[in-house]
Coordinates of C-alpha atoms in Angstrom, one line a residue:
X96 CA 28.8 142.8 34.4
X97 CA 30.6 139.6 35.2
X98 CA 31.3 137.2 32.8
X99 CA 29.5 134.1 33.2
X100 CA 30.7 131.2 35.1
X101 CA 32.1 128.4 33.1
X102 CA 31.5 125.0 34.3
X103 CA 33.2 122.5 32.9
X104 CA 30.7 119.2 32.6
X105 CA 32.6 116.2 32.6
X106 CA 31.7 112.6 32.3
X107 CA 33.3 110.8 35.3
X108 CA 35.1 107.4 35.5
X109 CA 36.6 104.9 38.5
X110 CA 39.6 105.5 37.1
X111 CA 41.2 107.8 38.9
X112 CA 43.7 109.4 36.0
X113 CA 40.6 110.7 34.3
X114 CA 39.6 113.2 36.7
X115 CA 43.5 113.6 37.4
X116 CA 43.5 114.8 33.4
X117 CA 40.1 116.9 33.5
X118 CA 41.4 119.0 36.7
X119 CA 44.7 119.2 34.4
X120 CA 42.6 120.7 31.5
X121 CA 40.7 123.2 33.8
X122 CA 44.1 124.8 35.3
X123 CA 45.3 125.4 31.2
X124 CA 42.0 126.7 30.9
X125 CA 42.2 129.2 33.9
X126 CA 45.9 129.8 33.1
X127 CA 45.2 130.8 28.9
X128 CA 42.0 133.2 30.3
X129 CA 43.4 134.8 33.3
X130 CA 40.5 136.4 35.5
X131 CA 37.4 133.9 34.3
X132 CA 36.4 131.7 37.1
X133 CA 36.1 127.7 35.5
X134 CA 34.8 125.1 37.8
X135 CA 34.5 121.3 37.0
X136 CA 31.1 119.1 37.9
X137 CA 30.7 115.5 36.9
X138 CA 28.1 113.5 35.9
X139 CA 29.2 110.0 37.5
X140 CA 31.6 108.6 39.8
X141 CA 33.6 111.7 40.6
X142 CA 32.8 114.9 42.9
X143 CA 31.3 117.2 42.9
X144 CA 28.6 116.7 40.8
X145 CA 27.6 118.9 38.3
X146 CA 24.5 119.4 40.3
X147 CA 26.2 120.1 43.4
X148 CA 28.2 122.8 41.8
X149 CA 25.4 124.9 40.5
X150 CA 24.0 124.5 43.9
X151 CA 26.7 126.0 45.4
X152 CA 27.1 128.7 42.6
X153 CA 23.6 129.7 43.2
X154 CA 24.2 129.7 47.2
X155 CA 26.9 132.0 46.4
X156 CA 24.7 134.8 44.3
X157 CA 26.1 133.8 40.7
X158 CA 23.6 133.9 38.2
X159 CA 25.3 133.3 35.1
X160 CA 26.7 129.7 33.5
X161 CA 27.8 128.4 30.5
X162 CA 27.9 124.7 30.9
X163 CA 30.4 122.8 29.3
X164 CA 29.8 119.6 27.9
X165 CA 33.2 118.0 27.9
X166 CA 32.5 115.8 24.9
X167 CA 34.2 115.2 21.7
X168 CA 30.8 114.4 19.6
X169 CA 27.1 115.1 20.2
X170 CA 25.5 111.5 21.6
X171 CA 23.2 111.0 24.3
X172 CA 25.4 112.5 27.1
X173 CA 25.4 115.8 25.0
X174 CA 21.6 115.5 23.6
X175 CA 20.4 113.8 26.9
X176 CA 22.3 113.3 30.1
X177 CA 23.3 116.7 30.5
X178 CA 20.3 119.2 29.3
X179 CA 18.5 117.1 32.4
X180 CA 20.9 117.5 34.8
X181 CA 21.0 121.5 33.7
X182 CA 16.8 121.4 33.8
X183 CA 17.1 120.5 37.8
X184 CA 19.5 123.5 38.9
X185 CA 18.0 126.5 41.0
X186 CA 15.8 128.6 39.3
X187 CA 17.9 131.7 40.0
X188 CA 20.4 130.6 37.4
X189 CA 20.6 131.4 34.0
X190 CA 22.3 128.6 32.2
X191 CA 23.3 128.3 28.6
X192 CA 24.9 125.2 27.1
X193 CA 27.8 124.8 25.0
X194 CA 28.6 123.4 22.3
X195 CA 30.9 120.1 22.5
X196 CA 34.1 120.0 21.5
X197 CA 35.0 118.9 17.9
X198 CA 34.8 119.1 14.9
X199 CA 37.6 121.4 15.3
X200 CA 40.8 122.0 13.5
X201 CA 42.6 122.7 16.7
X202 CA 41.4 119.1 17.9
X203 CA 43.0 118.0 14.6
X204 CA 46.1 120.1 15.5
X205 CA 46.3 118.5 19.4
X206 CA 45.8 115.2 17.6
X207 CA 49.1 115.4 15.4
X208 CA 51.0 117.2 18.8
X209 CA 50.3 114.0 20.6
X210 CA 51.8 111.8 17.4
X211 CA 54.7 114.1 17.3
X212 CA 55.1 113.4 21.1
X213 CA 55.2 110.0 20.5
X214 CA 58.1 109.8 18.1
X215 CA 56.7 110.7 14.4
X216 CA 57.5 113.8 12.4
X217 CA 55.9 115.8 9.5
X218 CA 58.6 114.0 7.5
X219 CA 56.2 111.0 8.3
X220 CA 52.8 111.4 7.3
X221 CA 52.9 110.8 4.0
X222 CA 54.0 107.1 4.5
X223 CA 52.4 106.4 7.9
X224 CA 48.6 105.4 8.7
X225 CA 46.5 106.4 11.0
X226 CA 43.8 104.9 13.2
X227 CA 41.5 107.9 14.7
X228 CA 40.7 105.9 17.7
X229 CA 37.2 107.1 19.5
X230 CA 35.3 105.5 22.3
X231 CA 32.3 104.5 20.2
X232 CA 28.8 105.4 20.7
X233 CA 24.9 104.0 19.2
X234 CA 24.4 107.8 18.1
X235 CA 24.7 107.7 14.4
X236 CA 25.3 111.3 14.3
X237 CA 28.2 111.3 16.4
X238 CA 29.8 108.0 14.4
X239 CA 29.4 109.9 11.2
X240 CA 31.3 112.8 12.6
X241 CA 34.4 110.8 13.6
X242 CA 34.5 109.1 10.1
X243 CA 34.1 113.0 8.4
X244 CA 36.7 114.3 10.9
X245 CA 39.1 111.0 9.8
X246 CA 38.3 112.1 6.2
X247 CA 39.7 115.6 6.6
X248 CA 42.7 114.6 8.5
X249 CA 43.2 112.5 5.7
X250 CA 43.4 115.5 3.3
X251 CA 46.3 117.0 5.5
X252 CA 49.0 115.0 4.6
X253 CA 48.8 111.0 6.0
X254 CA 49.2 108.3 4.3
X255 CA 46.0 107.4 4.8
X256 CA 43.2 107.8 8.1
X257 CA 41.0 105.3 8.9
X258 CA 38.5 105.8 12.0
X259 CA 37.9 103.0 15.0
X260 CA 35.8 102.3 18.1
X261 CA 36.0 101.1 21.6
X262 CA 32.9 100.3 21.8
X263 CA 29.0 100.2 20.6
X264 CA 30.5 100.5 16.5
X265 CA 32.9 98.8 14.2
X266 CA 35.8 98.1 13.2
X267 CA 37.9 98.3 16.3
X268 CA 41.2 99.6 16.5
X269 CA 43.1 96.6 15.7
X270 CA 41.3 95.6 12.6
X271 CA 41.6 99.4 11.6
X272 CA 45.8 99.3 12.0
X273 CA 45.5 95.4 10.0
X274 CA 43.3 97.4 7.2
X275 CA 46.0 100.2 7.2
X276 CA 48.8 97.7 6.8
X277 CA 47.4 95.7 4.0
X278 CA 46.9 98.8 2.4
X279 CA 51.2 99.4 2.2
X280 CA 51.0 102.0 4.8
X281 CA 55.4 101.9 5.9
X282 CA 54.0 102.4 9.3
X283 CA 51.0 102.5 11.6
X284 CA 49.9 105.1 14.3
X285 CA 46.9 104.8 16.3
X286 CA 45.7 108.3 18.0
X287 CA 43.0 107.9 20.3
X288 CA 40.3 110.5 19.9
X289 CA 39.4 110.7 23.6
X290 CA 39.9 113.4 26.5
X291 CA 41.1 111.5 29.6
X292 CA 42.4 107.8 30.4
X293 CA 39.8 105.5 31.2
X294 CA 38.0 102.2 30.4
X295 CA 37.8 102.5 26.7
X296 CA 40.8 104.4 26.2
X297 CA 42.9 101.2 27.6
X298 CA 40.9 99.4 25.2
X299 CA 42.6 101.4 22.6
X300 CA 45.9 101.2 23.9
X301 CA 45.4 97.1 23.3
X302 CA 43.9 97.3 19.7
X303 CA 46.8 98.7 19.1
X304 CA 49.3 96.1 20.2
X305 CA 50.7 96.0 16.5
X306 CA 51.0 99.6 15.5
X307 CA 53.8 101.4 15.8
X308 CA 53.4 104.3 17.3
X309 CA 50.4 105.0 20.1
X310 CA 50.0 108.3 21.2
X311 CA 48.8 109.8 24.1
X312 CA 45.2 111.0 25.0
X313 CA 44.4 114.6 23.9
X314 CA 44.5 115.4 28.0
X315 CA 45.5 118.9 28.5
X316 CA 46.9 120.1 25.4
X317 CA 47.0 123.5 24.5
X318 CA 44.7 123.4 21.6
X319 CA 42.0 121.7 23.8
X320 CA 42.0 124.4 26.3
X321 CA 42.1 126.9 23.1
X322 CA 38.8 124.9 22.1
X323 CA 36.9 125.2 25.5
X324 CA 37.6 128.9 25.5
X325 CA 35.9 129.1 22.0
X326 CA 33.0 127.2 22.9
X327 CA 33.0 129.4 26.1
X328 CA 32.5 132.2 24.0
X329 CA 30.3 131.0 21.6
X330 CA 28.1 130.3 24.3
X331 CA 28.3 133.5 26.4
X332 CA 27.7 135.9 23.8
X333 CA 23.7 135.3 23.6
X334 CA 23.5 135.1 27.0
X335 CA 24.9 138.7 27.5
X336 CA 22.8 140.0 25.0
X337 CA 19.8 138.8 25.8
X338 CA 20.8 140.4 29.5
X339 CA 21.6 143.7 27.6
X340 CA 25.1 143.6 28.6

């Protein structure tokens, strides 16, 4: 039996570097799982849609999907946006979706690789503070997971973690590097706890006009690819069994 499809269900944006980044993450994707067939739908702004890919899948005789949701926390997008987009595909297709992405340690793990990559070291962390930089949302489930995620990066090493939003929550990212600095830190580094440049990530990039490092987006790092494979799996699993396979 063929594996399911995965289709990867990203958000969309005007900007074009985000779905420059996304297509970047699917081709790591493809190239760490050799043979599995990954295709990208969006929800706004960018083509295809997600509903235009399952369309086409279904034209084409698949009947298997694992849909993606290429999300960092469960909010509305996740709970909302997508399981009605899914509800509208053919009826032919048998869809199951995934999990998003974090909490994961890898995510932790691409995090630091993008800090690294901006000019800190492990030598660093135990003198250096840092501001886990998210887009925001009004979900109070997903807000709580970025502060428990900054609370366990915490215990690995840094000076000290202290979350931020874009948007929708407070405190921002620049009163989160002030906070940092009044509390001794030698230095401040502001990692942005997002998947692909954008509105809000620029936003960021700003509130952190007086830190001294800013890394890069997670983008396509190898841990992130490692993540959507897991999730992939997670997913796929019940639906084989419940086809027997």
């Amino acid at each position: 039996m063929r594996r399911p499809v995965l289709l990867v269900v990203a958000h969309g944006s005007r900007d074009p570097r985000h779905a420059a980044t996304v297509h970047d993450l699917v081709r790591r994707v493809r190239a760490q799982r050799p043979g599995l067939r990954v295709e990208t739908g969006f929800l706004d702004f960018n083509v295809p849609s997600v509903g235009a890919v399952l369309e086409s899948l279904d034209a084409e005789g698949v009947r298997d999907v694992v849909a993606l949701p290429l999300l960092l926390t469960r909010a509305f997008h996740a709970k909302a946006d997508i399981p009605a987009v899914l509800s509208e595909a053919p009826p032919r297709l048998r869809i199951r979706q995934a999990d998003v992405l974090g909490p994961s340690p890898l995510l932790l793990a691409a995090l630091e690789r993008r800090l690294y990559e901006a000019g800190l070291t492990p030598a660093d962390k135990s003198s250096t503070g840092v501001v886990l930089a998210s887009a925001g949302s009004s979900d109070p489930e997903a807000i709580a997971v970025i502060a428990d995620v900054a609370r366990e990066w915490r215990h690995t090493g840094w000076c000290a973690v202290r979350p931020a939003f874009a948007s929708a929550s407070l405190p921002r990212t620049e009163d989160a590097v002030r906070e940092l600095r009044e509390l001794g830190c030698a230095r401040v580094a502001v990692a942005p706890y997002v998947l692909a440049p954008g509105r809000l990530p620029d936003r960021i990039a700003r509130g952190a006009s007086e830190a001294d490092v800013l890394a890069d987006v997670l983008g396509p790092a190898p841990e992130v690819a490692h993540v959507l494979l897991d999730r992939y799996d997670a997913a796929r699993t019940p639906l084989l069994t419940a086809l027997g396979a």
